[in-house]
PDB file of C-alpha atoms in Angstrom:
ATOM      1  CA  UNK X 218       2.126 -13.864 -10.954  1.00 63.00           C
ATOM      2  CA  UNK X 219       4.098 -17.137 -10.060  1.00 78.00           C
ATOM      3  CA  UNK X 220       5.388 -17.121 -12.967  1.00 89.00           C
ATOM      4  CA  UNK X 221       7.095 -13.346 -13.245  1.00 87.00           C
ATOM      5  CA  UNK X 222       8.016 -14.006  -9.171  1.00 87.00           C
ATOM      6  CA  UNK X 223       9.806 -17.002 -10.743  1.00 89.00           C
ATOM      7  CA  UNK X 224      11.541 -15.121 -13.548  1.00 89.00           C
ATOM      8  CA  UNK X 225      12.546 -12.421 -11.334  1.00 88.00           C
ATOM      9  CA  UNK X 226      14.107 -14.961  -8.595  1.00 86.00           C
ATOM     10  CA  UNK X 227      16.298 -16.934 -11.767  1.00 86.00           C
ATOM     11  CA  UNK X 228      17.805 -13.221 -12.924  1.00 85.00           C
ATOM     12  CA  UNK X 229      18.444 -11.841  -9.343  1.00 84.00           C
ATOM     13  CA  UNK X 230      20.467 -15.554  -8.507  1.00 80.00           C
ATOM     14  CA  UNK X 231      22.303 -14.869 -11.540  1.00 75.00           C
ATOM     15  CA  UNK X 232      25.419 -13.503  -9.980  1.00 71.00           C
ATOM     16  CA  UNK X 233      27.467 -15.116 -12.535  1.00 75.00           C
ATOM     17  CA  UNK X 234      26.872 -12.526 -14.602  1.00 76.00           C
ATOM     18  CA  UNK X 235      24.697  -9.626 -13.575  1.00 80.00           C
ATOM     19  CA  UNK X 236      23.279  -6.943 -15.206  1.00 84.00           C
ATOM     20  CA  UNK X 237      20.899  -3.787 -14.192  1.00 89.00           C
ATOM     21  CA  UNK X 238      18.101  -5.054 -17.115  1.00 90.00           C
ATOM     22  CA  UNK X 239      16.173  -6.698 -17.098  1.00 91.00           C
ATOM     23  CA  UNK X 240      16.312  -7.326 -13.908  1.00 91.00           C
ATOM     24  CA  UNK X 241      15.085  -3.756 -13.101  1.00 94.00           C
ATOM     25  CA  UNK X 242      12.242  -3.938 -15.511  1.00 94.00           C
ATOM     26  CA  UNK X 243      10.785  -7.192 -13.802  1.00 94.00           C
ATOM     27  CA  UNK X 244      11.669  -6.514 -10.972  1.00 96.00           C
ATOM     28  CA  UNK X 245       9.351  -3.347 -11.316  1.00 97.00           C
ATOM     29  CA  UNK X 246       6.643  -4.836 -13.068  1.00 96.00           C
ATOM     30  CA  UNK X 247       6.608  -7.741  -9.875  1.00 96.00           C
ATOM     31  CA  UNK X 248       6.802  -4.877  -7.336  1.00 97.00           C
ATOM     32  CA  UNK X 249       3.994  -3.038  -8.736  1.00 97.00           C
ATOM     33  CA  UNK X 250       1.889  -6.280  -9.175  1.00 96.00           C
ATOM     34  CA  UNK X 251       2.508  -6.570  -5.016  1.00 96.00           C
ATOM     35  CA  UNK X 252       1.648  -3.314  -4.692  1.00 97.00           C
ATOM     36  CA  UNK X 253      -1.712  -3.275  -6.437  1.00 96.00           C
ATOM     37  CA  UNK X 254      -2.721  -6.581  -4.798  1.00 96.00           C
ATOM     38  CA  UNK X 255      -1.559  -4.983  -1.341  1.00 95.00           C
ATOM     39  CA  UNK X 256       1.396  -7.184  -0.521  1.00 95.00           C
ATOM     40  CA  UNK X 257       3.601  -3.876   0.114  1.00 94.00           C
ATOM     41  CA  UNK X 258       6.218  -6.305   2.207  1.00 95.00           C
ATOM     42  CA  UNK X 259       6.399  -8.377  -0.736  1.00 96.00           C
ATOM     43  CA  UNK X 260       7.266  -5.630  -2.879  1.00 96.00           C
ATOM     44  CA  UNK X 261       9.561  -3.991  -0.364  1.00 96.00           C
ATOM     45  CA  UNK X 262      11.983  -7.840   0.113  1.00 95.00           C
ATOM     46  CA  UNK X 263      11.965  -7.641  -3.591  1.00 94.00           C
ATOM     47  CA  UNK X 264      12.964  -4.380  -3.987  1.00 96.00           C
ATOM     48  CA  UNK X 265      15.449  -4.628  -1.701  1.00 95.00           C
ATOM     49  CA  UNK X 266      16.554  -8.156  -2.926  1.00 94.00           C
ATOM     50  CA  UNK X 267      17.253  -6.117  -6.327  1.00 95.00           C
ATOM     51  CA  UNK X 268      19.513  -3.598  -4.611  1.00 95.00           C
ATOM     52  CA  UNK X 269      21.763  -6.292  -3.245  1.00 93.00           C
ATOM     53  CA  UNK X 270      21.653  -7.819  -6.248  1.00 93.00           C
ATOM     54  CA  UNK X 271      23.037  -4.422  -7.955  1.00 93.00           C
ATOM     55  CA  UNK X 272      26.054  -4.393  -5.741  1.00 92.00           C
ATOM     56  CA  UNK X 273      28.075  -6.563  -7.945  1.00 91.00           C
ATOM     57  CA  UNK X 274      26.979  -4.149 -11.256  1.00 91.00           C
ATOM     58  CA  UNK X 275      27.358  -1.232  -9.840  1.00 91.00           C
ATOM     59  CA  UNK X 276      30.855  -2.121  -8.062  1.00 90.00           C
ATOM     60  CA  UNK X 277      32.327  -2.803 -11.906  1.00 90.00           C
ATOM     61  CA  UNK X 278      31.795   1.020 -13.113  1.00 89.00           C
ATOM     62  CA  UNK X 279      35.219   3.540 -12.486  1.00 86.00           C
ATOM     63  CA  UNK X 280      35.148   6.717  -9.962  1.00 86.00           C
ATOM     64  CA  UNK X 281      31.761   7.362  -8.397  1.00 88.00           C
ATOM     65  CA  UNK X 282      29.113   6.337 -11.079  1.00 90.00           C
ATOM     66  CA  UNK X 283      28.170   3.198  -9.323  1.00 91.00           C
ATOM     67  CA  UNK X 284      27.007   5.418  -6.187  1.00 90.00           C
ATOM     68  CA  UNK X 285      25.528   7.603  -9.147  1.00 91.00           C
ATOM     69  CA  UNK X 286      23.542   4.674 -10.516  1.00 92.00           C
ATOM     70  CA  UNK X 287      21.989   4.059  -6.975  1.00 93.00           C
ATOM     71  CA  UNK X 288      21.272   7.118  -6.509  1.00 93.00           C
ATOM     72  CA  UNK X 289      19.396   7.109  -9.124  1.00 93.00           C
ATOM     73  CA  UNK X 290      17.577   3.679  -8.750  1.00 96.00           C
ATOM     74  CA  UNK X 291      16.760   4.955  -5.013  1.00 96.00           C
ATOM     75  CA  UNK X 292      14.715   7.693  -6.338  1.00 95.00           C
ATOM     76  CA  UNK X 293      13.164   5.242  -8.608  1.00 96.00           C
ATOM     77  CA  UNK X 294      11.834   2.986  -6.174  1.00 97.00           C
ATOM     78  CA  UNK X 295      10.630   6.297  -4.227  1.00 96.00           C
ATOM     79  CA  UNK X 296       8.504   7.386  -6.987  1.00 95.00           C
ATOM     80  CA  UNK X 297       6.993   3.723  -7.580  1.00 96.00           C
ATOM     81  CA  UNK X 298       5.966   3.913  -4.502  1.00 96.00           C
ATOM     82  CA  UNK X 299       4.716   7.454  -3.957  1.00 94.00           C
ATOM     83  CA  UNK X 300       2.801   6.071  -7.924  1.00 94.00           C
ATOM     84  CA  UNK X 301       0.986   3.348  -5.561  1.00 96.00           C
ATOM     85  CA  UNK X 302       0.093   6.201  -2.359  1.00 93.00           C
ATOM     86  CA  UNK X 303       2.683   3.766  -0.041  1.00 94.00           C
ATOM     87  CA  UNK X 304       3.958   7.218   1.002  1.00 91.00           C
ATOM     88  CA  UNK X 305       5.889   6.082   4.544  1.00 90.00           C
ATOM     89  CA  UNK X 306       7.865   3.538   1.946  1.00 94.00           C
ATOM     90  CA  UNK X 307       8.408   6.494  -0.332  1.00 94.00           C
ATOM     91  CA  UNK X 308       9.852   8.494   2.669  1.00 93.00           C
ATOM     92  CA  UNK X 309      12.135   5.722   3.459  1.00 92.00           C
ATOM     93  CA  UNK X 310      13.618   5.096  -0.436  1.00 95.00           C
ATOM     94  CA  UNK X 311      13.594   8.769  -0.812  1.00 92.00           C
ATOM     95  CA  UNK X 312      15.264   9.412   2.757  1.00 92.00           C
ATOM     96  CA  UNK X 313      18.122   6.848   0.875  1.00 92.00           C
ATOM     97  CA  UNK X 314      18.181   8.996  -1.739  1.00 92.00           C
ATOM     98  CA  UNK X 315      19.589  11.710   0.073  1.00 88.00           C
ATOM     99  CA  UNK X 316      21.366  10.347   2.130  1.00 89.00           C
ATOM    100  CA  UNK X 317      23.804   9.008  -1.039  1.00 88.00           C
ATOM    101  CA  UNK X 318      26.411  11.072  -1.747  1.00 84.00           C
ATOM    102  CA  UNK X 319      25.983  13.664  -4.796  1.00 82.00           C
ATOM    103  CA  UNK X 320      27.667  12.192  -7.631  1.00 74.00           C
ATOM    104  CA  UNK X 321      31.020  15.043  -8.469  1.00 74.00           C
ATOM    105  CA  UNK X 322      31.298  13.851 -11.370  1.00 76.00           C
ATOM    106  CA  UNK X 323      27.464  13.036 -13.021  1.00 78.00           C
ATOM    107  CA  UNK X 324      25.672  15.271 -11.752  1.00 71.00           C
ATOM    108  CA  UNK X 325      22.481  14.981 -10.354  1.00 69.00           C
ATOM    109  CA  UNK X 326      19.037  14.232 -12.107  1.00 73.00           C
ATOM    110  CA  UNK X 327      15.980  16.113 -10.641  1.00 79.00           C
ATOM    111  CA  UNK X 328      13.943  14.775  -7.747  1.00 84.00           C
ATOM    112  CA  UNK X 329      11.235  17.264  -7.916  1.00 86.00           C
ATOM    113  CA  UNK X 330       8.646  14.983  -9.542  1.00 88.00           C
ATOM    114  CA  UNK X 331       8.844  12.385  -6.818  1.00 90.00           C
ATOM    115  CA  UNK X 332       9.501  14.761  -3.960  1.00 90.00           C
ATOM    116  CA  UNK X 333       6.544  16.561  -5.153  1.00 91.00           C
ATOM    117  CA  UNK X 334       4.043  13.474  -5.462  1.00 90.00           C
ATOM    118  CA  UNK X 335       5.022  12.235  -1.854  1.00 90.00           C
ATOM    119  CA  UNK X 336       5.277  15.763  -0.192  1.00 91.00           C
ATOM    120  CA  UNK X 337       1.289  15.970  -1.599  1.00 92.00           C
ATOM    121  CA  UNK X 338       0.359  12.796  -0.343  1.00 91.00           C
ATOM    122  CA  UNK X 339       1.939  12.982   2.793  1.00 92.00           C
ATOM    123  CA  UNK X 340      -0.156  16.079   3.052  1.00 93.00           C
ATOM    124  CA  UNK X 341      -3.868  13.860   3.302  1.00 93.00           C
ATOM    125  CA  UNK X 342      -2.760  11.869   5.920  1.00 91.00           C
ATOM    126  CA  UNK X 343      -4.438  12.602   9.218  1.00 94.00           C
ATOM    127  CA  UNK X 344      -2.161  14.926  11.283  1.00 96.00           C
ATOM    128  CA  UNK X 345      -0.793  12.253  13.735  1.00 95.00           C
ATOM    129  CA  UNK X 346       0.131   9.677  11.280  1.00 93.00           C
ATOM    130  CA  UNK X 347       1.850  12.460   9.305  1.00 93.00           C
ATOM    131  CA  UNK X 348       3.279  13.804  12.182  1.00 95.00           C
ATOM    132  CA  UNK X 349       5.045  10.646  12.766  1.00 93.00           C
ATOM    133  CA  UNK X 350       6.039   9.392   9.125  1.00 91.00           C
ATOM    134  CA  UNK X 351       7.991  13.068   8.671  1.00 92.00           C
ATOM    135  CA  UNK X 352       9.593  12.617  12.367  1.00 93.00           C
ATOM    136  CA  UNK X 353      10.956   9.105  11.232  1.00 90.00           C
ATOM    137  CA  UNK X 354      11.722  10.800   7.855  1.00 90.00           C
ATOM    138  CA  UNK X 355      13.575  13.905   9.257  1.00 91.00           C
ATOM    139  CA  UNK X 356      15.190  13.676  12.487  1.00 92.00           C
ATOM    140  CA  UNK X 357      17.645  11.506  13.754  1.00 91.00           C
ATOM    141  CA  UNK X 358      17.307   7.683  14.177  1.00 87.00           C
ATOM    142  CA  UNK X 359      19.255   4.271  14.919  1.00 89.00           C
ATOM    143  CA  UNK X 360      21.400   4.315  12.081  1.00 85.00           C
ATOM    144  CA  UNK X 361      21.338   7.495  10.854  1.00 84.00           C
ATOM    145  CA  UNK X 362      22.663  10.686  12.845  1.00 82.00           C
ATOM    146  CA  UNK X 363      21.668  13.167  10.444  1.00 84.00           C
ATOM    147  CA  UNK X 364      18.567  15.835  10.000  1.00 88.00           C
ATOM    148  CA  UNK X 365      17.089  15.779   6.941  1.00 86.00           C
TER     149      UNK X 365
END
């Protein structure tokens, strides 16, 4: 995949003039490349390169649909990784997810599909590895005061 980790490196440095595709789609297609050939930290600096890189896009849009937009690519992310059984990652996009304020003025698009996908395969891991994935997930940590 040299070639699409090249692509996707010349569209995220373009912050000229950026825009949500296609970066998203290759970005996607590179993450999911990583995350069939087991390179999950590649995926995840990717992933997270793209959100950055959506700063910039998202800050042009009026009243809260940038945060709305987010949001939405958050859950996403969650669900490609809950797709590839990377369900501790899928906690952590999905735990951003929440975390965003609810849009007042967009509404909301279900998370049900995802939530339900991780929330089964959280479920077969063995009981002290899932003990500790949901304690990171729920309670309280550096950086984030809240209970999920």
């Amino acid at each position: 995949m040299p070639l699409l980790e090249q692509v996707v490196a010349q569209v995220i440095g373009n912050v000229q003039n950026p825009n949500e595709e296609p970066a998203r789609a290759l970005t996607f297609q590179l993450a999911k490349f990583y995350l069939t050939a087991d390179r999950s930290s590649d995926a995840k600096k990717r992933l997270e390169d793209f959100l950055v890189y959506l700063g910039p896009v998202y800050a042009r849009y009026g009243g809260d649909y940038g945060t709305f937009r987010r949001r939405e690519m958050l859950l996403q992310i969650a669900g490609l990784y809950a797709a590839h059984r990377r369900f501790p990652e899928a906690l952590e996009f999905l735990g951003q997810y929440a975390d965003t304020p609810v849009s007042r003025d967009y509404g909301s698009s279900t998370s049900a599909g995802t939530v339900k996908l991780v929330s089964a395969g959280v479920a077969t891991l063995p009981a002290a590895e899932r003990y500790e994935v949901l304690k990171k997930w729920a309670l309280p940590v550096e950086g984030r005061q809240s209970i999920r």
